[in-house]
Short mmCIF file of C-alpha atoms in Angstrom, two decimals:
data_model
loop_
_atom_site.label_atom_id
_atom_site.label_comp_id
_atom_site.label_asym_id
_atom_site.label_seq_id
_atom_site.Cartn_x
_atom_site.Cartn_y
_atom_site.Cartn_z
CA MET A 245 71.25 36.37 391.37
CA ALA A 246 74.47 34.43 392.48
CA LYS A 247 72.66 31.19 391.96
CA LEU A 248 71.66 32.28 388.43
CA LYS A 249 75.17 33.45 387.49
CA LYS A 250 76.52 30.11 388.81
CA THR A 251 74.00 28.33 386.73
CA GLN A 252 74.97 30.38 383.64
CA LEU A 253 78.61 29.86 384.41
CA SER A 254 78.09 26.16 384.85
CA SER A 255 76.16 26.11 381.62
CA HIS A 256 78.84 28.00 379.74
CA THR A 257 81.53 25.94 381.25
CA GLY A 258 79.58 22.79 380.27
CA VAL A 259 79.51 24.01 376.62
CA PHE A 260 83.13 24.91 376.78
CA VAL A 261 84.13 21.60 378.11
CA ASN A 262 82.02 19.80 375.37
CA THR A 263 83.53 22.02 372.71
CA GLU A 264 87.00 21.25 374.05
CA LYS A 265 86.05 17.57 373.76
CA LYS A 266 84.98 17.97 370.18
CA ILE A 267 88.04 19.91 369.34
CA SER A 268 90.20 17.34 370.84
CA ALA A 269 88.38 14.64 369.02
CA LYS A 270 88.82 16.38 365.72
CA ARG A 271 92.50 16.99 366.44
CA ARG A 272 92.95 13.32 367.19
CA PHE A 273 91.15 12.43 363.92
CA ALA A 274 93.18 14.95 361.95
CA ASP A 275 96.41 13.50 363.44
CA VAL A 276 95.33 10.04 362.59
CA SER A 277 93.96 11.02 359.15
CA GLY A 278 97.21 12.97 358.48
CA GLY A 279 99.24 10.04 359.43
CA THR A 280 97.35 7.70 357.14
CA GLU A 281 97.49 10.34 354.28
CA LYS A 282 101.30 10.51 354.83
CA LYS A 283 101.56 6.77 354.96
CA THR A 284 99.57 6.48 351.78
CA SER A 285 101.66 9.06 350.09
CA MET A 286 104.90 7.33 351.10
CA LYS A 287 103.35 4.03 349.80
CA ARG A 288 102.50 5.73 346.52
CA ILE A 289 106.02 7.13 346.16
CA PHE A 290 107.45 3.71 346.93
CA TYR A 291 105.56 1.92 344.24
CA ASP A 292 106.12 4.70 341.66
CA MET A 293 109.95 4.31 342.34
CA VAL A 294 109.65 0.60 341.89
CA PHE A 295 107.82 1.23 338.63
CA LEU A 296 110.60 3.70 337.54
CA THR A 297 113.26 1.13 338.32
CA GLY A 298 111.45 -1.34 336.18
CA PHE A 299 111.10 1.10 333.36
CA LEU A 300 114.90 1.86 333.43
CA CYS A 301 115.47 -1.85 333.25
CA CYS A 302 113.51 -1.81 330.00
CA LEU A 303 115.94 0.65 328.48
CA ILE A 304 119.07 -1.44 329.09
CA PRO A 305 118.90 -4.25 326.53
CA GLY A 306 118.72 -1.92 323.53
CA PRO A 307 122.18 -0.40 323.86
CA PHE A 308 123.48 -3.43 325.85
CA PRO A 309 122.01 -6.60 324.54
CA GLY A 310 124.26 -8.77 326.76
CA LEU A 311 122.54 -7.36 329.79
CA SER A 312 119.03 -8.38 328.66
CA GLY A 313 118.81 -11.25 331.00
CA ILE A 314 119.79 -9.30 334.13
CA ALA A 315 117.57 -6.36 333.14
CA SER A 316 114.65 -8.77 332.52
CA ALA A 317 115.11 -10.50 335.83
CA VAL A 318 115.27 -7.24 337.72
CA LEU A 319 112.19 -6.03 335.91
CA LEU A 320 110.21 -9.02 336.98
CA VAL A 321 111.24 -8.49 340.53
CA MET A 322 109.89 -5.07 340.29
CA ILE A 323 106.69 -6.40 338.75
CA ALA A 324 106.43 -8.95 341.62
CA ILE A 325 106.77 -6.14 344.23
CA SER A 326 103.87 -4.32 342.47
CA PHE A 327 101.61 -7.25 342.57
CA PHE A 328 99.07 -5.75 345.01
CA ASP A 329 99.41 -2.24 343.57
CA ASP A 330 97.59 -0.81 340.44
CA ASN A 331 100.91 0.05 338.92
CA LEU A 332 100.93 -3.68 338.00
CA TYR A 333 98.58 -2.90 335.10
CA LEU A 334 100.78 -0.02 333.81
CA TYR A 335 103.54 -2.47 332.71
CA THR A 336 101.15 -3.58 329.92
CA ALA A 337 101.76 -0.21 328.21
CA LEU A 338 105.52 -0.99 328.13
CA PHE A 339 105.09 -4.70 326.93
CA VAL A 340 103.15 -3.23 323.85
CA TYR A 341 106.58 -2.44 322.70
CA LEU A 342 108.91 -4.79 324.48
CA ARG A 343 107.34 -8.16 324.84
CA TYR A 344 109.86 -9.76 322.50
CA ARG A 345 112.91 -7.84 323.56
CA LEU A 346 113.13 -8.59 327.25
CA LEU A 347 114.41 -12.23 327.49
CA ILE A 348 115.77 -14.42 330.19
CA GLY A 349 117.43 -17.11 327.96
CA GLU A 350 114.59 -18.19 325.69
CA PHE A 351 111.87 -17.10 328.19
CA THR A 352 110.31 -13.81 327.76
CA ALA A 353 109.61 -11.54 330.68
CA PHE A 354 106.27 -10.81 329.25
CA ARG A 355 105.07 -14.39 329.66
CA ALA A 356 106.02 -14.30 333.30
CA TYR A 357 104.20 -10.98 333.67
CA SER A 358 101.14 -12.51 332.02
CA PHE A 359 100.99 -15.26 334.74
CA LEU A 360 101.20 -12.64 337.46
CA LEU A 361 98.46 -10.59 335.83
CA ALA A 362 96.23 -13.82 335.78
CA ALA A 363 96.94 -14.37 339.38
CA ARG A 364 96.09 -10.85 340.29
CA PHE A 365 92.85 -11.05 338.36
CA ILE A 366 91.85 -14.21 340.32
CA THR A 367 92.46 -12.60 343.60
CA ASP A 368 90.60 -9.43 342.63
CA ILE A 369 87.85 -10.90 340.37
CA SER A 370 85.02 -9.45 342.55
CA LYS A 371 86.29 -5.93 341.93
CA PHE A 372 86.29 -5.88 338.21
CA LYS A 373 83.50 -4.37 336.18
CA LEU A 374 83.44 -6.40 333.15
CA LYS A 375 82.24 -4.99 329.77
CA ALA A 376 79.56 -7.44 328.52
CA VAL A 377 79.65 -5.72 325.24
CA HIS A 378 82.87 -7.32 324.34
CA PHE A 379 81.71 -10.94 325.24
CA PRO A 380 80.68 -11.81 321.75
CA ALA A 381 84.15 -10.79 320.30
CA LEU A 382 85.84 -12.83 323.02
CA PHE A 383 83.69 -15.79 322.18
CA VAL A 384 84.73 -15.48 318.52
CA PHE A 385 88.41 -15.19 319.28
CA PHE A 386 88.19 -18.11 321.76
CA MET A 387 86.71 -20.44 319.19
CA HIS A 388 89.16 -19.32 316.54
CA CYS A 389 92.20 -19.87 318.72
CA MET A 390 91.00 -23.32 319.98
CA PHE A 391 89.68 -24.72 316.64
CA ALA A 392 91.42 -22.94 313.89
CA LEU A 393 94.76 -21.63 315.11
CA ALA A 394 95.46 -24.78 317.16
CA ARG A 395 94.89 -26.76 314.02
CA ILE A 396 97.80 -25.26 312.00
CA THR A 397 100.09 -24.58 314.92
CA TYR A 398 99.42 -26.38 318.28
CA LEU A 399 97.01 -26.21 321.02
CA LYS A 400 99.48 -24.49 323.42
CA ARG A 401 99.93 -21.59 320.95
CA GLY A 402 96.19 -21.17 320.66
CA MET A 403 95.77 -21.11 324.44
CA TYR A 404 98.55 -18.38 324.78
CA VAL A 405 96.86 -16.14 322.18
CA ILE A 406 93.45 -16.21 323.64
CA THR A 407 94.84 -15.91 327.16
CA ASP A 408 96.71 -12.87 326.15
CA CYS A 409 93.66 -11.42 324.45
CA ALA A 410 91.58 -12.10 327.55
CA LEU A 411 94.19 -10.50 329.81
CA ILE A 412 94.28 -7.23 327.74
CA TYR A 413 90.57 -7.12 327.89
CA LEU A 414 90.68 -7.41 331.72
CA VAL A 415 93.44 -4.80 331.98
CA MET A 416 91.58 -2.34 329.93
CA CYS A 417 88.36 -3.05 332.03
CA ARG A 418 90.33 -2.20 335.15
CA VAL A 419 92.31 0.78 333.75
CA ALA A 420 89.35 2.49 332.09
CA GLU A 421 87.09 2.46 335.14
CA ASP A 422 89.75 4.31 337.16
CA LYS A 423 90.36 7.75 335.59
CA THR A 424 93.62 8.48 337.53
CA LEU A 425 94.93 5.00 336.47
CA LEU A 426 93.80 5.65 332.86
CA ARG A 427 95.78 8.89 332.84
CA ARG A 428 98.85 7.19 334.09
CA PHE A 429 98.34 4.46 331.53
CA PHE A 430 98.38 6.96 328.62
CA PHE A 431 101.64 8.55 330.24
CA VAL A 432 103.29 5.24 330.44
CA PHE A 433 102.18 4.47 326.96
CA ILE A 434 104.38 7.46 325.82
CA LEU A 435 107.30 6.37 327.94
CA GLY A 436 107.19 2.85 326.23
CA ALA A 437 107.47 4.65 322.92
CA ILE A 438 110.56 6.37 324.01
CA ALA A 439 112.00 2.99 325.23
CA SER A 440 111.23 1.65 321.74
CA GLY A 441 113.00 4.61 320.22
CA ILE A 442 116.15 3.94 322.28
CA TYR A 443 116.21 0.35 320.93
CA GLY A 444 115.92 1.75 317.27
CA TRP A 445 118.51 4.40 317.83
CA THR A 446 121.20 2.04 319.43
CA GLY A 447 121.10 -1.03 317.18
CA ASP A 448 120.96 -1.94 313.41
CA ALA A 449 118.80 -4.90 314.04
CA TYR A 450 115.79 -2.49 314.42
CA THR A 451 116.07 -1.00 310.83
CA VAL A 452 114.89 -2.49 307.58
CA ASN A 453 115.97 -1.13 304.19
CA ILE A 454 113.53 -0.96 301.28
CA ASN A 455 114.29 -0.30 297.60
CA ILE A 456 112.18 2.37 296.14
CA ARG A 457 112.00 1.60 292.47
CA GLY A 458 109.53 4.28 291.53
CA ALA A 459 111.88 6.93 292.91
CA GLY A 460 114.98 5.95 290.87
CA ALA A 461 115.86 2.74 292.74
CA LYS A 462 116.72 4.63 296.01
CA THR A 463 117.01 2.99 299.29
CA VAL A 464 114.98 4.03 302.36
CA SER A 465 115.75 3.03 305.83
CA ARG A 466 112.75 2.26 307.98
CA ASN A 467 113.26 2.27 311.70
CA PHE A 468 110.78 0.27 313.91
CA GLY A 469 112.41 0.49 317.19
CA ALA A 470 111.58 -2.36 319.60
CA LEU A 471 108.38 -3.22 317.54
CA SER A 472 108.49 -5.71 314.79
CA ASP A 473 107.00 -3.65 311.95
CA SER A 474 107.46 -0.22 310.71
CA ASN A 475 103.73 0.29 309.88
CA PHE A 476 102.61 -0.87 313.28
CA ALA A 477 105.39 1.21 314.97
CA GLY A 478 104.20 4.17 312.96
CA MET A 479 100.63 3.72 314.19
CA ILE A 480 101.64 3.40 317.77
CA TYR A 481 103.81 6.51 317.53
CA SER A 482 100.96 8.42 316.02
CA LEU A 483 98.87 7.58 318.94
CA CYS A 484 101.65 8.71 321.25
CA VAL A 485 101.72 12.16 319.45
CA ILE A 486 97.98 12.40 320.06
CA CYS A 487 98.44 11.46 323.74
CA ALA A 488 101.30 14.08 324.11
CA LEU A 489 99.06 16.75 322.57
CA GLU A 490 95.91 16.10 324.51
CA LEU A 491 96.82 14.51 327.84
CA LYS A 492 96.39 17.24 330.55
CA ASN A 493 98.53 18.25 333.46
CA LEU A 494 101.75 17.66 331.43
CA PRO A 495 104.30 20.47 332.01
CA PHE A 496 104.92 22.44 328.81
CA TRP A 497 108.68 21.27 328.58
CA LEU A 498 107.74 17.62 329.06
CA ARG A 499 104.96 17.79 326.52
CA SER A 500 107.51 19.41 324.14
CA VAL A 501 110.00 16.70 324.70
CA PHE A 502 107.31 13.90 324.13
CA LEU A 503 106.03 15.52 320.95
CA THR A 504 109.54 15.96 319.53
CA LEU A 505 110.67 12.45 320.26
CA CYS A 506 107.41 10.82 318.98
CA VAL A 507 107.42 12.84 315.79
CA ILE A 508 111.09 11.93 315.18
CA MET A 509 110.31 8.25 315.77
CA LEU A 510 107.25 8.48 313.43
CA LEU A 511 109.32 10.06 310.64
CA GLN A 512 111.92 7.41 311.05
CA THR A 513 109.45 4.60 310.32
CA ALA A 514 108.97 6.09 306.81
CA SER A 515 105.43 4.78 306.94
CA LEU A 516 103.08 6.64 304.74
CA SER A 517 100.11 4.58 306.29
CA ALA A 518 101.08 5.86 309.72
CA LEU A 519 101.46 9.42 308.65
CA ILE A 520 98.08 9.36 306.90
CA THR A 521 96.69 7.81 310.12
CA LEU A 522 98.09 10.50 312.13
CA LEU A 523 96.67 13.25 309.95
CA ILE A 524 93.16 11.57 310.15
CA LEU A 525 93.53 11.25 313.94
CA LEU A 526 94.43 14.91 314.19
CA VAL A 527 91.35 15.81 312.19
CA PHE A 528 89.20 13.63 314.38
CA LEU A 529 90.68 15.16 317.54
CA ILE A 530 90.14 18.64 316.21
CA VAL A 531 86.41 17.83 315.47
CA LEU A 532 86.04 16.32 318.90
CA LYS A 533 87.65 19.22 320.74
CA TYR A 534 86.61 22.33 318.91
CA ARG A 535 83.23 21.10 317.61
CA ALA A 536 81.66 23.93 315.61
CA ARG A 537 84.89 25.85 315.32
CA ALA A 538 86.59 22.70 313.84
CA LEU A 539 86.04 23.65 310.15
CA TYR A 540 87.94 26.92 310.44
CA ILE A 541 90.76 25.35 312.36
CA LEU A 542 90.97 22.51 309.71
CA LEU A 543 91.03 25.00 306.90
CA LEU A 544 93.87 26.88 308.50
CA ALA A 545 95.71 23.64 309.26
CA PHE A 546 95.28 22.46 305.58
CA VAL A 547 96.93 25.60 304.32
CA GLY A 548 99.59 25.31 306.89
CA ALA A 549 100.43 21.65 305.89
CA VAL A 550 100.46 22.49 302.14
CA LEU A 551 103.04 25.30 302.91
CA VAL A 552 105.10 22.97 305.11
CA LEU A 553 105.17 20.32 302.36
CA ALA A 554 105.98 22.84 299.65
CA ILE A 555 108.96 24.05 301.87
CA LEU A 556 110.15 20.45 302.43
CA MET A 557 109.94 19.70 298.75
CA ARG A 558 111.65 22.88 297.57
CA ILE A 559 114.53 23.36 300.06
CA PRO A 560 117.41 20.81 299.46
CA GLN A 561 118.62 21.13 303.03
CA PHE A 562 115.54 19.36 304.45
CA ARG A 563 116.12 16.46 302.00
CA GLN A 564 119.41 15.94 303.68
CA ILE A 565 117.69 14.96 306.92
CA GLU A 566 117.44 11.10 306.66
CA ALA A 567 113.95 10.70 308.33
CA ILE A 568 112.44 13.47 306.22
CA ALA A 569 114.29 12.33 303.02
CA GLY A 570 112.90 8.81 303.46
CA LEU A 571 109.11 10.08 303.47
CA LEU A 572 109.84 12.57 300.65
CA ILE A 573 111.22 9.72 298.56
CA ARG A 574 108.28 7.56 299.26
CA PHE A 575 105.78 10.47 298.62
CA ASN A 576 107.50 11.13 295.18
CA GLU A 577 107.21 7.50 294.48
CA LYS A 578 103.45 7.48 295.01
CA LEU A 579 103.04 10.65 292.96
CA SER A 580 104.84 8.83 290.02
CA TYR A 581 102.51 5.87 290.34
CA ILE A 582 99.35 8.12 290.28
CA ALA A 583 100.65 9.78 287.09
CA ASN A 584 101.25 6.30 285.50
CA GLY A 585 98.02 4.93 286.70
CA LYS A 586 99.70 2.10 288.57
CA TRP A 587 97.21 1.76 291.34
CA ASP A 588 98.45 -1.43 292.78
CA LEU A 589 101.92 -0.04 293.26
CA LEU A 590 100.36 3.02 294.83
CA THR A 591 99.18 0.81 297.60
CA THR A 592 102.49 -1.01 297.76
CA GLY A 593 100.83 -4.13 296.37
CA ARG A 594 97.89 -4.03 298.83
CA VAL A 595 95.21 -3.93 295.90
CA GLY A 596 96.57 -7.17 294.79
CA LEU A 597 96.43 -8.74 298.24
CA TRP A 598 92.91 -7.45 298.78
CA MET A 599 91.81 -9.01 295.55
CA GLU A 600 93.47 -12.28 296.49
CA ALA A 601 91.66 -12.29 299.86
CA VAL A 602 88.41 -11.54 298.14
CA GLN A 603 88.95 -14.50 295.75
CA ALA A 604 89.94 -16.73 298.69
CA PHE A 605 86.75 -15.93 300.54
CA GLY A 606 84.75 -16.61 297.39
CA ARG A 607 86.34 -20.13 297.02
CA GLN A 608 84.98 -21.07 300.57
CA ASP A 609 81.91 -23.18 300.95
CA LEU A 610 78.90 -21.69 302.58
CA TRP A 611 79.74 -23.04 306.00
CA HIS A 612 83.30 -21.31 306.05
CA LYS A 613 81.82 -18.23 304.59
CA LEU A 614 79.39 -18.03 307.54
CA ILE A 615 81.64 -19.00 310.45
CA GLY A 616 85.25 -18.79 309.02
CA GLY A 617 87.78 -21.11 310.42
CA ASN A 618 90.79 -20.08 308.31
CA VAL A 619 94.02 -18.67 309.88
CA VAL A 620 95.16 -15.40 308.42
CA THR A 621 96.61 -13.58 311.38
CA VAL A 622 99.57 -11.29 312.12
CA ASN A 623 101.86 -14.11 313.24
CA TYR A 624 100.41 -17.20 311.44
CA ILE A 625 99.03 -17.64 307.90
CA ASP A 626 97.68 -20.78 306.35
CA PRO A 627 99.52 -20.98 303.01
CA ASP A 628 96.57 -22.83 301.49
CA ILE A 629 94.48 -19.63 302.04
CA MET A 630 96.93 -16.68 301.45
CA SER A 631 100.44 -16.41 300.34
CA LEU A 632 100.94 -13.31 302.49
CA ALA A 633 98.98 -11.26 305.04
CA CYS A 634 96.11 -9.59 303.30
CA HIS A 635 96.75 -6.07 304.80
CA ASN A 636 93.11 -5.54 305.68
CA SER A 637 91.63 -6.41 308.95
CA TYR A 638 88.02 -6.48 307.56
CA LEU A 639 88.80 -8.95 304.87
CA GLN A 640 91.00 -10.71 307.26
CA GLY A 641 87.94 -10.90 309.64
CA LEU A 642 85.81 -12.49 307.05
CA LEU A 643 88.41 -15.19 306.26
CA ASN A 644 89.03 -15.90 309.94
CA PHE A 645 85.67 -15.52 311.59
CA GLY A 646 83.17 -15.70 308.57
CA ILE A 647 80.31 -13.28 308.14
CA PHE A 648 78.58 -14.14 311.48
CA GLY A 649 81.92 -13.92 313.49
CA THR A 650 82.86 -10.60 311.76
CA LEU A 651 79.56 -9.17 312.61
CA LEU A 652 79.86 -10.25 316.32
CA VAL A 653 83.27 -8.67 316.45
CA TYR A 654 82.45 -5.30 314.82
CA LEU A 655 78.85 -4.53 315.50
CA PRO A 656 79.20 -4.32 319.30
CA PHE A 657 82.51 -2.43 318.92
CA LEU A 658 81.02 0.12 316.52
CA SER A 659 77.95 0.45 318.70
CA VAL A 660 80.07 1.42 321.71
CA PHE A 661 82.23 3.93 319.58
CA THR A 662 79.01 5.55 318.26
CA TYR A 663 77.62 5.79 321.82
CA ARG A 664 80.80 7.42 323.18
CA ILE A 665 80.79 10.00 320.36
CA LEU A 666 77.16 10.86 321.18
CA ARG A 667 77.96 11.11 324.83
CA HIS A 668 80.86 13.30 324.13
CA TYR A 669 78.66 15.81 322.22
CA THR A 670 75.99 15.88 324.81
CA GLN A 671 78.54 17.14 327.39
CA LYS A 672 79.59 20.78 327.63
CA PRO A 673 83.04 21.49 326.29
CA GLY A 674 85.71 21.15 329.09
CA TYR A 675 83.73 18.49 331.05
CA GLU A 676 85.53 16.42 333.57
CA HIS A 677 88.07 13.99 332.08
CA GLU A 678 87.27 15.20 328.64
CA ASP A 679 90.92 14.59 327.52
CA LEU A 680 90.66 10.95 328.58
CA TYR A 681 87.41 10.31 326.81
CA MET A 682 88.73 11.94 323.58
CA LEU A 683 91.91 9.78 323.82
CA GLN A 684 89.81 6.62 324.16
CA LEU A 685 87.90 7.56 321.07
CA CYS A 686 91.08 8.20 319.24
CA PHE A 687 92.45 4.83 320.13
CA VAL A 688 89.36 3.13 318.90
CA PHE A 689 89.23 5.35 315.82
CA SER A 690 92.85 4.29 314.89
CA PHE A 691 91.76 0.63 315.11
CA ILE A 692 88.92 1.38 312.70
CA VAL A 693 91.16 3.48 310.16
CA PHE A 694 94.40 1.51 310.30
CA GLY A 695 92.44 -1.70 309.97
CA GLY A 696 91.95 -0.71 306.32
CA THR A 697 95.66 -1.31 305.47
CA VAL A 698 97.05 -3.85 308.06
CA ASP A 699 96.21 -7.12 309.64
CA PHE A 700 94.98 -7.09 313.25
CA PHE A 701 93.73 -10.41 314.42
CA ILE A 702 94.47 -11.81 316.96
CA ASP A 703 97.33 -10.15 318.62
CA TRP A 704 96.84 -8.44 322.03
CA PRO A 705 98.79 -5.16 321.42
CA TYR A 706 96.16 -4.58 318.49
CA MET A 707 93.30 -5.72 320.56
CA MET A 708 94.22 -3.16 323.29
CA LEU A 709 92.95 -0.51 320.89
CA TYR A 710 89.75 -2.57 320.49
CA PHE A 711 89.06 -3.01 324.14
CA ILE A 712 89.96 0.41 325.52
#
């Protein structure tokens, strides 16, 4: 009996000892794991503080132009520190707005950043999941930059344009595959808009005045912030409104601040194209988000919008607010053109430009109609083809890339867009990362919609919408 108890005791003791060993091992693992987690957390905080410092540098040149060189140099130091961290890609969302504003002498901080991005891609090339569906478009852009753009400018310019286009493609490939990084990218995209707004609010160089003849020769000020064009600024700010509305995990107060600032900046552009784009994007977002209930929500929203417009038109105090007054003046101008049947003036001369583009395409020989070879882009226009930008990316695509090239650019793009919509509707409402997928769809949709009134090709901030 004693022997049996001893055996049981030994047996139980053995189990106890083994259990102790397991517990000790778990504790040691927990200690190590906790240390690693703490170390990772501290590393994340460090790189986020570095990024915040870089962002603050972006705000300085607006109110203090004389400090642009110093701010840009410090920004580049912050970017260099972030070389091996994913925050490196987030600076792209800032340079969408600030690529021409951050200067060290005649050298742009963006160009140095593009070199660092290229180096990072070379070191991490094996980690990238490239989207083959965009290869045809990249091929078209490469051929255009090397053989058309380089012909009327110079080869270096063509190389810079296609390199920037390829870099934004790679950035979007990397950002889109990591949902945490994509969420941060959309957040920084809003921060960039606020930085652009600070430029517009602190300097007269970021405002252009236009004379509205159809509204009694009144002058309307259009503030485009750090961006170079009021319509493009309005489109970007419209996307920021959508991001602020839809991006999850934003505190209510921060979402409210973002929405207020972005709406103010949008109104200050006095861009009817951008305002119409925002309305279309909101309709698209409501349909994506609410599905079968979207019709009822849209009906209520339409009634609300009509009431708001009536209030703005009837109450004089609202017309004293400069941003609202500018849009109301332009809206009244358009109404007068409709009443008088002046359709070209209704589109601010775009109909005439579109007809000129169609005629220019018709004058091309068969070879140029098929493969293009002209240069009608945002930054460069061949005066032998068009006197001004044609303000339509589809006609612009035909002139630049021909029928074959335009199909290679748009067919894969529209196929992906259609697939994403179908995938969205096959998921149950509220699926994981639904907000990110809907924002991606909205960005692509803005490229499709806004392309009917502006020129896109080939400028990398526009192509960001294409590749996202």
